[in-house]
Backbone as JSON, one array per atom type, in Angstrom:
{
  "sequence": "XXXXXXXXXXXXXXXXXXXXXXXXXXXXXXXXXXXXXXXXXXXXXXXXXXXXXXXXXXXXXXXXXXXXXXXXXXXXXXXXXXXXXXXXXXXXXXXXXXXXXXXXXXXXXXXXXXXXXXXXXXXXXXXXXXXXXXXXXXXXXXXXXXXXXXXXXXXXXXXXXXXXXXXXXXXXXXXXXXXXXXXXXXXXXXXXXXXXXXXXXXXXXXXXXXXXXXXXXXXXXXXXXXXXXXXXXXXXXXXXXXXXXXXX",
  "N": [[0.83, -1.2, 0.0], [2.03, 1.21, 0.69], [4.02, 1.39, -0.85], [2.32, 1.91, -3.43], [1.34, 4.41, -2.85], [3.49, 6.16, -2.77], [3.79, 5.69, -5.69], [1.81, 7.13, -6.35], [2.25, 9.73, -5.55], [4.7, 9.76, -7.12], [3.68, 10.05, -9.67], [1.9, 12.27, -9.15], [3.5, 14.45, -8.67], [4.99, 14.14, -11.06], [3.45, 15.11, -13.07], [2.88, 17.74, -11.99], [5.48, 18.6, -12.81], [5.85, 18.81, -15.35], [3.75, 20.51, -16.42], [4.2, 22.77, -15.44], [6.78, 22.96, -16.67], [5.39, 23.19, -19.54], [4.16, 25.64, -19.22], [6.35, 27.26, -18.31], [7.74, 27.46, -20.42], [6.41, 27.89, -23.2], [4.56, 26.95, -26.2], [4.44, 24.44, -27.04], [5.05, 20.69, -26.9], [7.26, 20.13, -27.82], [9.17, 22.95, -27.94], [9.24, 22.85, -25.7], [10.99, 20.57, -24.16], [12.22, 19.62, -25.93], [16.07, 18.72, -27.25], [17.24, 20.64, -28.73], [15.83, 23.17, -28.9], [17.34, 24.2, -26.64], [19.54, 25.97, -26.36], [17.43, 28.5, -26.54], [15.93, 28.08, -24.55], [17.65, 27.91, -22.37], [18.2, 31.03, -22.41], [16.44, 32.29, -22.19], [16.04, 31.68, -19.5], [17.85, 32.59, -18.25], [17.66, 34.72, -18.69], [15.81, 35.79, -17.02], [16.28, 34.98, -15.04], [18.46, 36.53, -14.06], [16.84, 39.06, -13.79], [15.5, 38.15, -11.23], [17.45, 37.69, -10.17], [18.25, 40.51, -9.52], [16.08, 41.38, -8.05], [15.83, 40.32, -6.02], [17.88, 41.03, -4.59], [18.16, 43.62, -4.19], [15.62, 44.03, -2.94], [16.27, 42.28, -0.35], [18.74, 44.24, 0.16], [17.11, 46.71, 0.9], [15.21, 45.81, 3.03], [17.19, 45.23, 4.96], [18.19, 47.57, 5.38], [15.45, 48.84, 6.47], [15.07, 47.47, 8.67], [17.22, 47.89, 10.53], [16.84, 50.46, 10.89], [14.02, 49.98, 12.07], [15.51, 48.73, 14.48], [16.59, 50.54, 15.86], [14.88, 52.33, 16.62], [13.37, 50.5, 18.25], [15.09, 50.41, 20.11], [15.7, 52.99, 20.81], [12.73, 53.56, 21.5], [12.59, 51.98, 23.79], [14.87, 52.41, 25.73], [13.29, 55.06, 26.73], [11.2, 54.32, 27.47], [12.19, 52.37, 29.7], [13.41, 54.65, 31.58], [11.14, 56.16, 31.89], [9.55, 54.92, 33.83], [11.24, 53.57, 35.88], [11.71, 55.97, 36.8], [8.56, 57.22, 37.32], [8.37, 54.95, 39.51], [10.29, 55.31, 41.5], [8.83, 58.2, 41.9], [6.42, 57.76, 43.14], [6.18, 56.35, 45.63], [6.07, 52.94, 46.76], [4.01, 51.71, 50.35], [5.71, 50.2, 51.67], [7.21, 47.28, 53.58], [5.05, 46.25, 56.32], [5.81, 47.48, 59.47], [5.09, 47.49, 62.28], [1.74, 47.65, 64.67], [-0.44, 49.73, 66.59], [-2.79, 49.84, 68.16], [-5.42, 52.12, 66.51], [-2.98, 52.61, 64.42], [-0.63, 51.87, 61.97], [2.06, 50.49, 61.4], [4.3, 51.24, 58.51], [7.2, 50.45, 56.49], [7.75, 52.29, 55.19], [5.34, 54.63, 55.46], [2.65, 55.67, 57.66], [-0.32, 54.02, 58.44], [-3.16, 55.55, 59.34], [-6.45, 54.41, 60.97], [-8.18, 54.82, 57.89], [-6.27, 56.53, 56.37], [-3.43, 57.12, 55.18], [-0.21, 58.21, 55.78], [2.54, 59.76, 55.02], [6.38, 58.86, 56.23], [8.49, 60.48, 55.72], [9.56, 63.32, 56.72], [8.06, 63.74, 59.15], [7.08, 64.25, 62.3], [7.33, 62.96, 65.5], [5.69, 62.43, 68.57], [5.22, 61.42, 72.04], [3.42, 62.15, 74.99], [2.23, 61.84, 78.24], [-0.52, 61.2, 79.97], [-1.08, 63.51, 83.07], [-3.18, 63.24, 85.15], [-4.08, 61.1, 84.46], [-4.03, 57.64, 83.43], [-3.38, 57.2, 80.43], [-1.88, 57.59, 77.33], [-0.55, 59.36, 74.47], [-0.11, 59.91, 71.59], [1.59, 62.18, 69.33], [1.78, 63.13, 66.01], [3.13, 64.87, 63.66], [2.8, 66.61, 60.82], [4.83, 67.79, 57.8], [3.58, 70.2, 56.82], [2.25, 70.77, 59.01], [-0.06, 69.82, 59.98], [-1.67, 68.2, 62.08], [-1.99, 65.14, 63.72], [-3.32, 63.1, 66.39], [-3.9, 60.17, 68.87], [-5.07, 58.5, 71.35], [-4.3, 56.13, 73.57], [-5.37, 54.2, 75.71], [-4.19, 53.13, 79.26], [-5.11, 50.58, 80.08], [-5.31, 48.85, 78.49], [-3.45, 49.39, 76.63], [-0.27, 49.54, 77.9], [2.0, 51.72, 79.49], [5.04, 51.7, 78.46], [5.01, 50.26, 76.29], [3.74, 52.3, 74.91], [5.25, 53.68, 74.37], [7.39, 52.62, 73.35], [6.46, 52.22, 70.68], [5.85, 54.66, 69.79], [9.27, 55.31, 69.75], [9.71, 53.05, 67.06], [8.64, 54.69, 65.6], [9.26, 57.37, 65.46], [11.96, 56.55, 64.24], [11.67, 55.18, 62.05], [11.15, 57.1, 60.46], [13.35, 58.58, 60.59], [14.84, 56.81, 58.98], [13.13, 57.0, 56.83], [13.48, 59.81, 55.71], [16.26, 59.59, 55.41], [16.51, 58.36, 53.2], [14.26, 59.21, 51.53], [15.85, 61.93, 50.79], [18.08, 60.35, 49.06], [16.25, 59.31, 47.48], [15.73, 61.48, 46.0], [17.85, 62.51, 44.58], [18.42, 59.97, 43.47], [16.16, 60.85, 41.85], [16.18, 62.96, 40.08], [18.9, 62.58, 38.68], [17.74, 60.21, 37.07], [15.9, 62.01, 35.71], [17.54, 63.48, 34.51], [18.85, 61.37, 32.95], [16.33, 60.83, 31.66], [15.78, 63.28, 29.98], [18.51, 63.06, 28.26], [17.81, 60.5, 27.31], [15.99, 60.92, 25.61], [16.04, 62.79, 23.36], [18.03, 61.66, 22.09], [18.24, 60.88, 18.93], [19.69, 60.47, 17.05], [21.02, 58.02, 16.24], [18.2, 56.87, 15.21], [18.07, 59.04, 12.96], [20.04, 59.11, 11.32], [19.74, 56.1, 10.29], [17.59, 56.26, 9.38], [18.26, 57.43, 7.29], [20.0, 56.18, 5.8], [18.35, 54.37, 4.96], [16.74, 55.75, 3.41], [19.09, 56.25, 1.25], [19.78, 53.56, 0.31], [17.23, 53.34, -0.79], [17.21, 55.47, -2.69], [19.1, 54.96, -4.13], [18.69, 51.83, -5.72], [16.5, 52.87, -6.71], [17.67, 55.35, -8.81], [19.4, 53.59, -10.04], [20.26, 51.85, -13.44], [20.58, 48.92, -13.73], [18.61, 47.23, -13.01], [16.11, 47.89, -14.84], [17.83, 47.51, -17.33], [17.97, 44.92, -16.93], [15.51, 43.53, -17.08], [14.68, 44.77, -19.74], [16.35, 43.17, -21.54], [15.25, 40.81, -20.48], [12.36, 41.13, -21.96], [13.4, 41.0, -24.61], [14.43, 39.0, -24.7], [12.01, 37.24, -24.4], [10.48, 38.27, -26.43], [12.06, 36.94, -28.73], [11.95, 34.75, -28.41], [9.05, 34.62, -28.49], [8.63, 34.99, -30.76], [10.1, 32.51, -32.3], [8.32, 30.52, -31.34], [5.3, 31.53, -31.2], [4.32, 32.19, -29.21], [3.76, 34.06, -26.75], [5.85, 33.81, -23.92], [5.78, 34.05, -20.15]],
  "CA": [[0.0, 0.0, 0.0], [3.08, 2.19, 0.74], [4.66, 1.7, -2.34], [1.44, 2.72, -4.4], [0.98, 5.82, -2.74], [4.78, 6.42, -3.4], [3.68, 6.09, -7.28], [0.97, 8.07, -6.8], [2.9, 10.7, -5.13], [6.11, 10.73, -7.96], [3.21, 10.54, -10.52], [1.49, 13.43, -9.18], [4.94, 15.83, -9.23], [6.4, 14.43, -12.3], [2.54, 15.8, -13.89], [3.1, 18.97, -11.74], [6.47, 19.3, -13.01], [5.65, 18.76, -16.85], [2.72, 20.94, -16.5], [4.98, 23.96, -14.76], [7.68, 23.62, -17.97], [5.07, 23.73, -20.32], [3.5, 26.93, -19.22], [7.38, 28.1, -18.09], [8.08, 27.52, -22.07], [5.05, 28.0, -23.97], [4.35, 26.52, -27.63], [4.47, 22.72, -27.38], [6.12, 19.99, -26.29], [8.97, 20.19, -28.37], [10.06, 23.66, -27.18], [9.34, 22.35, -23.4], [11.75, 19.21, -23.63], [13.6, 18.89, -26.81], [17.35, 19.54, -26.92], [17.27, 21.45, -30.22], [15.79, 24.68, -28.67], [17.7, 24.0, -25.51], [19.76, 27.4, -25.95], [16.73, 29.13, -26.72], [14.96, 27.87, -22.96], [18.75, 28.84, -21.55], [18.56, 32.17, -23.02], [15.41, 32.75, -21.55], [15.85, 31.36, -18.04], [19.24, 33.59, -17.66], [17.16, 36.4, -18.63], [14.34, 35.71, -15.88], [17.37, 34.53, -13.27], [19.19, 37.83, -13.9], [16.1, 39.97, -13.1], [14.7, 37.85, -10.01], [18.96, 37.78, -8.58], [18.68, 41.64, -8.98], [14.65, 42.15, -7.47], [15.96, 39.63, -4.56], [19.28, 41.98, -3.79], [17.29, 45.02, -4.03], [14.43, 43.89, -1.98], [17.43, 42.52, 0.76], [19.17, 45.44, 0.67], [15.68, 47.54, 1.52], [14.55, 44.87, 4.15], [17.81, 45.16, 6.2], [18.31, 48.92, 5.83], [14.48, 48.62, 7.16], [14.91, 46.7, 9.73], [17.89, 48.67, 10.51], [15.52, 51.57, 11.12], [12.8, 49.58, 13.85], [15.87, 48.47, 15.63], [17.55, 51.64, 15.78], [13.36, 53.22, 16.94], [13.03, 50.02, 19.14], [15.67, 50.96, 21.12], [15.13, 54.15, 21.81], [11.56, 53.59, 22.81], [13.03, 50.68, 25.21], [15.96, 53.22, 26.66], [12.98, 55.98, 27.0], [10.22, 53.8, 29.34], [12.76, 52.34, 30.9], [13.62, 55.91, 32.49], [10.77, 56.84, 32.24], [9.3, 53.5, 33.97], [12.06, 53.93, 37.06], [11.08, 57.56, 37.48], [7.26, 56.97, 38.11], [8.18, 54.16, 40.42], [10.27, 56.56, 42.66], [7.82, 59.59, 42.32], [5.34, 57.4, 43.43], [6.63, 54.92, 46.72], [4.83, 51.91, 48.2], [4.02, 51.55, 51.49], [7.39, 49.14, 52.23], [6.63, 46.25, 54.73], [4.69, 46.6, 57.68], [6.73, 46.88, 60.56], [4.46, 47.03, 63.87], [1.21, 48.17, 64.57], [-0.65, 49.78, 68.03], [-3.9, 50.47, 68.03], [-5.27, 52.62, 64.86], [-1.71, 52.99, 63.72], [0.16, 50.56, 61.82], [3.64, 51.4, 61.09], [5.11, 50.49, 57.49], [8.13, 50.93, 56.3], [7.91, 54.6, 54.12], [4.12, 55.32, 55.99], [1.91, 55.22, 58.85], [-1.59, 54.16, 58.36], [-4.17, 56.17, 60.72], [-7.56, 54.26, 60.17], [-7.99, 54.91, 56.63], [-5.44, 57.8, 56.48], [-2.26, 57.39, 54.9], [0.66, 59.7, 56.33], [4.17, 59.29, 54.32], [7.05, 59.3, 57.24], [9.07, 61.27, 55.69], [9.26, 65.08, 57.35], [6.96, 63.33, 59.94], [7.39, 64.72, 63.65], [6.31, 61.88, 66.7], [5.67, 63.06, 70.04], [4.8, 61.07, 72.83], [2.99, 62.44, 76.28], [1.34, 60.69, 79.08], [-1.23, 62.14, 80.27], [-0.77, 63.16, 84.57], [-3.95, 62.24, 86.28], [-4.61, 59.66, 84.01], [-3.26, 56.39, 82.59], [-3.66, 57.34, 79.21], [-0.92, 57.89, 76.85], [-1.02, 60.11, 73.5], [1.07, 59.6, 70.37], [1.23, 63.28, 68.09], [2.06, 63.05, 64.3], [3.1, 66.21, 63.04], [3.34, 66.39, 59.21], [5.52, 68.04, 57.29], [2.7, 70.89, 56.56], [2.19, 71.41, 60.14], [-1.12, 69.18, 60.18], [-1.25, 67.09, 63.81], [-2.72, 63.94, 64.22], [-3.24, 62.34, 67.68], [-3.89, 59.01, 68.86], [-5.14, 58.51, 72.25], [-4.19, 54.85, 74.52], [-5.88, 53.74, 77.35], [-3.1, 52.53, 79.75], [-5.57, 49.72, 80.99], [-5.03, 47.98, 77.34], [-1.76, 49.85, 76.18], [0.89, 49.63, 78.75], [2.82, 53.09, 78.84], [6.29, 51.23, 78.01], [4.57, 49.46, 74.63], [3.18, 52.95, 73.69], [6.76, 54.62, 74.3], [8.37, 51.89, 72.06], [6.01, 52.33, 69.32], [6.91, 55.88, 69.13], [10.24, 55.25, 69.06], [9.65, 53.05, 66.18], [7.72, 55.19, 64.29], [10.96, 58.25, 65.24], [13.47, 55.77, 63.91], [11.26, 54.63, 60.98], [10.71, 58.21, 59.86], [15.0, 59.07, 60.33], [15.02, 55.81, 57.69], [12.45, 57.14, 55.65], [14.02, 60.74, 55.43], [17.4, 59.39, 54.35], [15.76, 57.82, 51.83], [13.93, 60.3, 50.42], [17.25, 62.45, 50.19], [18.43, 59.38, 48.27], [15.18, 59.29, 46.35], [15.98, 63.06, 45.25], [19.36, 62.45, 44.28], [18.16, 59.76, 42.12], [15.0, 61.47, 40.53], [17.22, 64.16, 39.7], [19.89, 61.71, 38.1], [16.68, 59.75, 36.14], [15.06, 62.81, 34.79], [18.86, 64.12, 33.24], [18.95, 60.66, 32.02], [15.17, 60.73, 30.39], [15.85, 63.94, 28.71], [18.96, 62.29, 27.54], [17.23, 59.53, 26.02], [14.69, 61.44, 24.25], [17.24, 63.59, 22.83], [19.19, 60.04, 21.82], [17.68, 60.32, 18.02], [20.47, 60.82, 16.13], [20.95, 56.72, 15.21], [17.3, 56.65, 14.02], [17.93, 59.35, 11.66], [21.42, 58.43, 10.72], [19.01, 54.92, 10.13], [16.56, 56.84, 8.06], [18.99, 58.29, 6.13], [20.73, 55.03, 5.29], [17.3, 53.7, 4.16], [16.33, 56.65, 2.39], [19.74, 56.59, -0.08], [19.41, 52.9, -0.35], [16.13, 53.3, -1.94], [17.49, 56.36, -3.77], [20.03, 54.11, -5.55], [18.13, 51.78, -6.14], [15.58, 53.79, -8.1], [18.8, 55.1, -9.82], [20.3, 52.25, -10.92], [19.54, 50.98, -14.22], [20.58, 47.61, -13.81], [17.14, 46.41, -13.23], [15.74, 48.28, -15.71], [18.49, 46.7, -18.29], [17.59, 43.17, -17.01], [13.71, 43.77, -17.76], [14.75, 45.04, -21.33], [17.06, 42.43, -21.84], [14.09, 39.93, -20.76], [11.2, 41.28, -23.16], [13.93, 40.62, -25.59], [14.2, 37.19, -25.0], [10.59, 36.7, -24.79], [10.09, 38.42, -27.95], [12.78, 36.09, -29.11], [10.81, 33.3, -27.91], [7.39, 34.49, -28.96], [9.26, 34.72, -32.49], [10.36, 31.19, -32.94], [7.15, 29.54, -30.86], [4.29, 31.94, -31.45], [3.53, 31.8, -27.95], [4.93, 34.64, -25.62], [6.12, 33.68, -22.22], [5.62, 35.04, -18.49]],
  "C": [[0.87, 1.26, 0.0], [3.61, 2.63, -0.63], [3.4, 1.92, -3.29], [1.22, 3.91, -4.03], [2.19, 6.6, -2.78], [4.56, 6.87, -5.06], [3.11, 6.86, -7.21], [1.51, 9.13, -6.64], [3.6, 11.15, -6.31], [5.24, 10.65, -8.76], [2.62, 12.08, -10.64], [2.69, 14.86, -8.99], [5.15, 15.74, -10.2], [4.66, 15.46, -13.37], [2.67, 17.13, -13.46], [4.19, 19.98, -12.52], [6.43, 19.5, -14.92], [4.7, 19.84, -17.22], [3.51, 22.74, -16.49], [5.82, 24.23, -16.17], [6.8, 23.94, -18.79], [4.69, 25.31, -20.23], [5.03, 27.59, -19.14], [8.16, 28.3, -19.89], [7.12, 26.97, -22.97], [5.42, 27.5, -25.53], [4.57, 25.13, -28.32], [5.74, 22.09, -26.63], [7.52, 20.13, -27.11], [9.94, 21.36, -28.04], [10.25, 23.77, -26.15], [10.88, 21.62, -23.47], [13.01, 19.0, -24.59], [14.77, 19.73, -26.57], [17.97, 20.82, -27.91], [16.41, 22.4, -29.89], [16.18, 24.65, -26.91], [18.44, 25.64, -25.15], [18.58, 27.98, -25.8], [16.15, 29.31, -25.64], [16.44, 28.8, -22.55], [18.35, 30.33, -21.27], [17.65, 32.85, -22.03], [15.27, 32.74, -19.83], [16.85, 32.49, -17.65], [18.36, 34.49, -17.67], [16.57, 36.5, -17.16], [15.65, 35.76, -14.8], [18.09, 35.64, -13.31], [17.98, 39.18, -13.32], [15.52, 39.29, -12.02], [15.83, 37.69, -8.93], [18.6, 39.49, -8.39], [17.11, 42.6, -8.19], [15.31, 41.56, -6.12], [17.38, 40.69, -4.01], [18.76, 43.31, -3.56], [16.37, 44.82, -2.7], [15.71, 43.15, -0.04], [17.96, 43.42, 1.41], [18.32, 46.84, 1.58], [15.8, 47.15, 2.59], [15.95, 45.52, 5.19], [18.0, 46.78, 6.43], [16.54, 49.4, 6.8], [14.43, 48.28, 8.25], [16.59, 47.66, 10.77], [17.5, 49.97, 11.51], [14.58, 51.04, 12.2], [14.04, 49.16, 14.63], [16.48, 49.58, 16.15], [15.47, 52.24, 16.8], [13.33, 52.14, 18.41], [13.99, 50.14, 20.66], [15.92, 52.19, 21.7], [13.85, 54.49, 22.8], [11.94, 53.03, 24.17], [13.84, 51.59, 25.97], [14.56, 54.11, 27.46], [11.9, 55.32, 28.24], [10.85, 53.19, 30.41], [12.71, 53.09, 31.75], [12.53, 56.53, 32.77], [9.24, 56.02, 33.75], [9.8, 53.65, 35.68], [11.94, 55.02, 37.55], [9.89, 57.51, 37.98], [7.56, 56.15, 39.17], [8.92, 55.32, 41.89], [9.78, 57.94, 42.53], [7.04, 59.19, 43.38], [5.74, 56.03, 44.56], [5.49, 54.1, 47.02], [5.05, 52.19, 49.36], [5.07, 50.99, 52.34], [6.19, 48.17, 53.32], [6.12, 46.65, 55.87], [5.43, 45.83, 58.36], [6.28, 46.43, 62.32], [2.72, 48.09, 64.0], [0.49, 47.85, 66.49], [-1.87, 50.65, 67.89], [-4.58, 50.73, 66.34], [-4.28, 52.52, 64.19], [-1.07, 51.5, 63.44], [1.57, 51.17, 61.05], [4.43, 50.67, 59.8], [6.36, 51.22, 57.33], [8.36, 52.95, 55.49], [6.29, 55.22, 54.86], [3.74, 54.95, 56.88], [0.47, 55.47, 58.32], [-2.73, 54.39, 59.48], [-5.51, 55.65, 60.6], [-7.45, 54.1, 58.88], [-7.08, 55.97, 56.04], [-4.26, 57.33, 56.31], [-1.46, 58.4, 54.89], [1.88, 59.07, 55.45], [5.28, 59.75, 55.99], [7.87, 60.28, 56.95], [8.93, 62.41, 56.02], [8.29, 64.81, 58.23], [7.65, 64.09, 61.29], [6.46, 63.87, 64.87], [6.74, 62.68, 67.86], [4.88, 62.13, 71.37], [4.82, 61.53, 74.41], [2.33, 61.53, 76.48], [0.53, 61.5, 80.04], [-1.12, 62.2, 82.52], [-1.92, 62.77, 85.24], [-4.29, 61.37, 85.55], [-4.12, 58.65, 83.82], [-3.3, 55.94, 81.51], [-2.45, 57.92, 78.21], [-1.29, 58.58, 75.23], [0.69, 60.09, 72.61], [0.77, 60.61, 69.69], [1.91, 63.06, 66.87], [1.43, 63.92, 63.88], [3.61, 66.26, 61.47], [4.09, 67.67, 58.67], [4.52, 70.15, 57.28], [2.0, 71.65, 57.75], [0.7, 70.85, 60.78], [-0.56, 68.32, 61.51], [-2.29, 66.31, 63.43], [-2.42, 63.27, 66.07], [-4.21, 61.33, 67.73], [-4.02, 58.92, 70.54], [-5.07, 56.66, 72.78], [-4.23, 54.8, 75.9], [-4.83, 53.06, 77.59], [-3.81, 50.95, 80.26], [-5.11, 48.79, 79.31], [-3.76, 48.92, 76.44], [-0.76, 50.23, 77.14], [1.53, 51.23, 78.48], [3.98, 52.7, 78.28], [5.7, 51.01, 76.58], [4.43, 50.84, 73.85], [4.69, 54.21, 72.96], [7.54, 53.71, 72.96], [7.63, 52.44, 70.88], [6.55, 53.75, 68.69], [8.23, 56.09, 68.66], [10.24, 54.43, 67.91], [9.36, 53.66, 65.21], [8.94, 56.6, 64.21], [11.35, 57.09, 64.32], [13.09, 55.74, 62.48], [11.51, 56.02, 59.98], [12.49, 59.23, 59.43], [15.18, 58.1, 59.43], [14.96, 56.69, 56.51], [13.05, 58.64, 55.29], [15.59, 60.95, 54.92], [17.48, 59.18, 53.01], [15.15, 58.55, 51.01], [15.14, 61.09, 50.13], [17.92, 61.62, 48.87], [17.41, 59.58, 47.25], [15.63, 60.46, 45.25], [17.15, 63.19, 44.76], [18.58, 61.39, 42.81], [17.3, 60.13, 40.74], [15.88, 62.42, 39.62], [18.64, 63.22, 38.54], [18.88, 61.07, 36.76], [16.34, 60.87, 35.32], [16.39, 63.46, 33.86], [18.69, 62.97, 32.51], [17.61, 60.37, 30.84], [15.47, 61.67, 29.64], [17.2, 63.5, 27.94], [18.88, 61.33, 26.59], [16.33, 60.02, 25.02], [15.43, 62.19, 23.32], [17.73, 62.13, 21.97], [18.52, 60.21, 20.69], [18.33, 60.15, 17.22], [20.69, 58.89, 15.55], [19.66, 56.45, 14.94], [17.04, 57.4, 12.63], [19.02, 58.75, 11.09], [20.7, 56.23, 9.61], [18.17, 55.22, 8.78], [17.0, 56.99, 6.99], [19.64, 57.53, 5.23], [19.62, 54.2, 4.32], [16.68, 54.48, 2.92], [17.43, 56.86, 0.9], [20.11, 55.46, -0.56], [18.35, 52.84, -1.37], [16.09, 54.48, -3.26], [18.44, 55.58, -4.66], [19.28, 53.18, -5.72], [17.07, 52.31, -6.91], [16.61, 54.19, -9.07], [19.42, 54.34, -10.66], [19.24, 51.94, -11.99], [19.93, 49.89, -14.5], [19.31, 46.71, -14.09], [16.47, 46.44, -14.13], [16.32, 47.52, -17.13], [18.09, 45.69, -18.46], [16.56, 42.88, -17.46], [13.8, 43.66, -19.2], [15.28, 43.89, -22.1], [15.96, 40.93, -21.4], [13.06, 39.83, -21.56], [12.12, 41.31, -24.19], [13.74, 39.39, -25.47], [12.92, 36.37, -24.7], [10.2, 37.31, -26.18], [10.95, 37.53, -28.88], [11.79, 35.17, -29.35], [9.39, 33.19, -28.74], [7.63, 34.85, -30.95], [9.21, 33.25, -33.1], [9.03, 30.06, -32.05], [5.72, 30.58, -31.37], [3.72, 32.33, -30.32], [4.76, 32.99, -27.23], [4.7, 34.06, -24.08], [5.63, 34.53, -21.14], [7.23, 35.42, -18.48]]
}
């Protein structure tokens, strides 16, 4: 069964391939196959193979000066969100890990959440009093802006020691978080020279452009191609001379 569908197979190419010369050399079998207009097919194929080597070197030469050009674009976009990618992220901080929380307040690393009230630590000011006839302790968070928050703890469920530590965490957290922003501002400042740097960066996509633009100017110039064409509707008028039949 193998070997018949083998025949059928090389029958159905060798008819593909008999079918293909005739139409590729029009006007009977004898100028398809015989050897006595064998130059005459030559003549004709060189022609065709001299204009489809010089459409395929042309169309190469385009393509890579093309391509040339998106990689030369793709990397500038890629340099420009990078920076500009790493800049939003430090404009814009997370919260960092939560580190302890006492009462309303929960203490993350870059903020303190009050209830629903997000404070940033940075430029923060903590203050802890205890109140004298009572056993009530008071945590102030002074913002940057001069806004106060307070935070009142009953001593019967917040120890005064626990509410003293927390403050000092939330000091300490806030001498972190104010190094850090310094740092932050050092680098925004470093990022934003380097985004307008990159946007600026265009000079290898024109230098790109420009390479594509005087490939395709020589090409159009050149009359090579043009020759090979001429020099093909010759040898199909050749052809359609001695068969009757013009070619593709």
């Amino acid at each position: 069964m193998i070997a018949i569908w083998w025949v059928v197979v090389v029958m159905a190419l060798g008819a593909w391939w008999t079918v293909w010369r005739l139409v590729r050399y029009p006007g009977g079998w004898a100028y398809a196959f015989h050897e006595e207009h064998r130059e005459a097919r030559k003549a004709l194929e060189d022609a065709r193979g001299a204009v489809r080597e010089l459409r395929r070197s042309a169309r190469r030469e385009k393509w890579q000066a093309l391509a040339e050009v998106r990689r030369a674009e793709w990397a500038y976009r890629s340099r420009v969100r990078q920076a500009e990618s790493e800049l939003e992220r430090l404009r814009t901080p997370h919260r960092g890990a939560q580190i302890e929380q006492l009462g309303r307040i929960i203490l993350y690393e870059h903020t303190v959440l009050i209830s629903d009230d997000e404070v940033p630590l940075a430029g923060l000011h903590v203050r802890f009093e205890l109140a004298r006839s009572t056993y009530v302790s008071y945590v102030y968070l002074t913002q940057p802006d001069g806004r106060e928050r307070m935070e009142r703890y009953d001593g019967k469920e917040f120890p005064e020691d626990a509410v003293r530590r927390f403050s000092v965490q939330i000091q300490n957290a806030t001498v972190a978080a104010d190094r850090l922003q310094e740092q932050r501002a050092d680098n925004i400042r470093a990022l934003e020279a380097e985004l307008r740097e990159a946007r600026q960066a265009t000079e290898p996509i024109e230098v790109a452009h420009e390479r594509l633009e005087k490939t395709r100017a020589r090409h159009d110039a050149d009359l090579t191609l043009p020759q090979a064409r001429a020099a093909l509707d010759d040898a199909r008028n050749v052809w359609q001379g001695l068969t009757g039949r013009r070619p593709l």
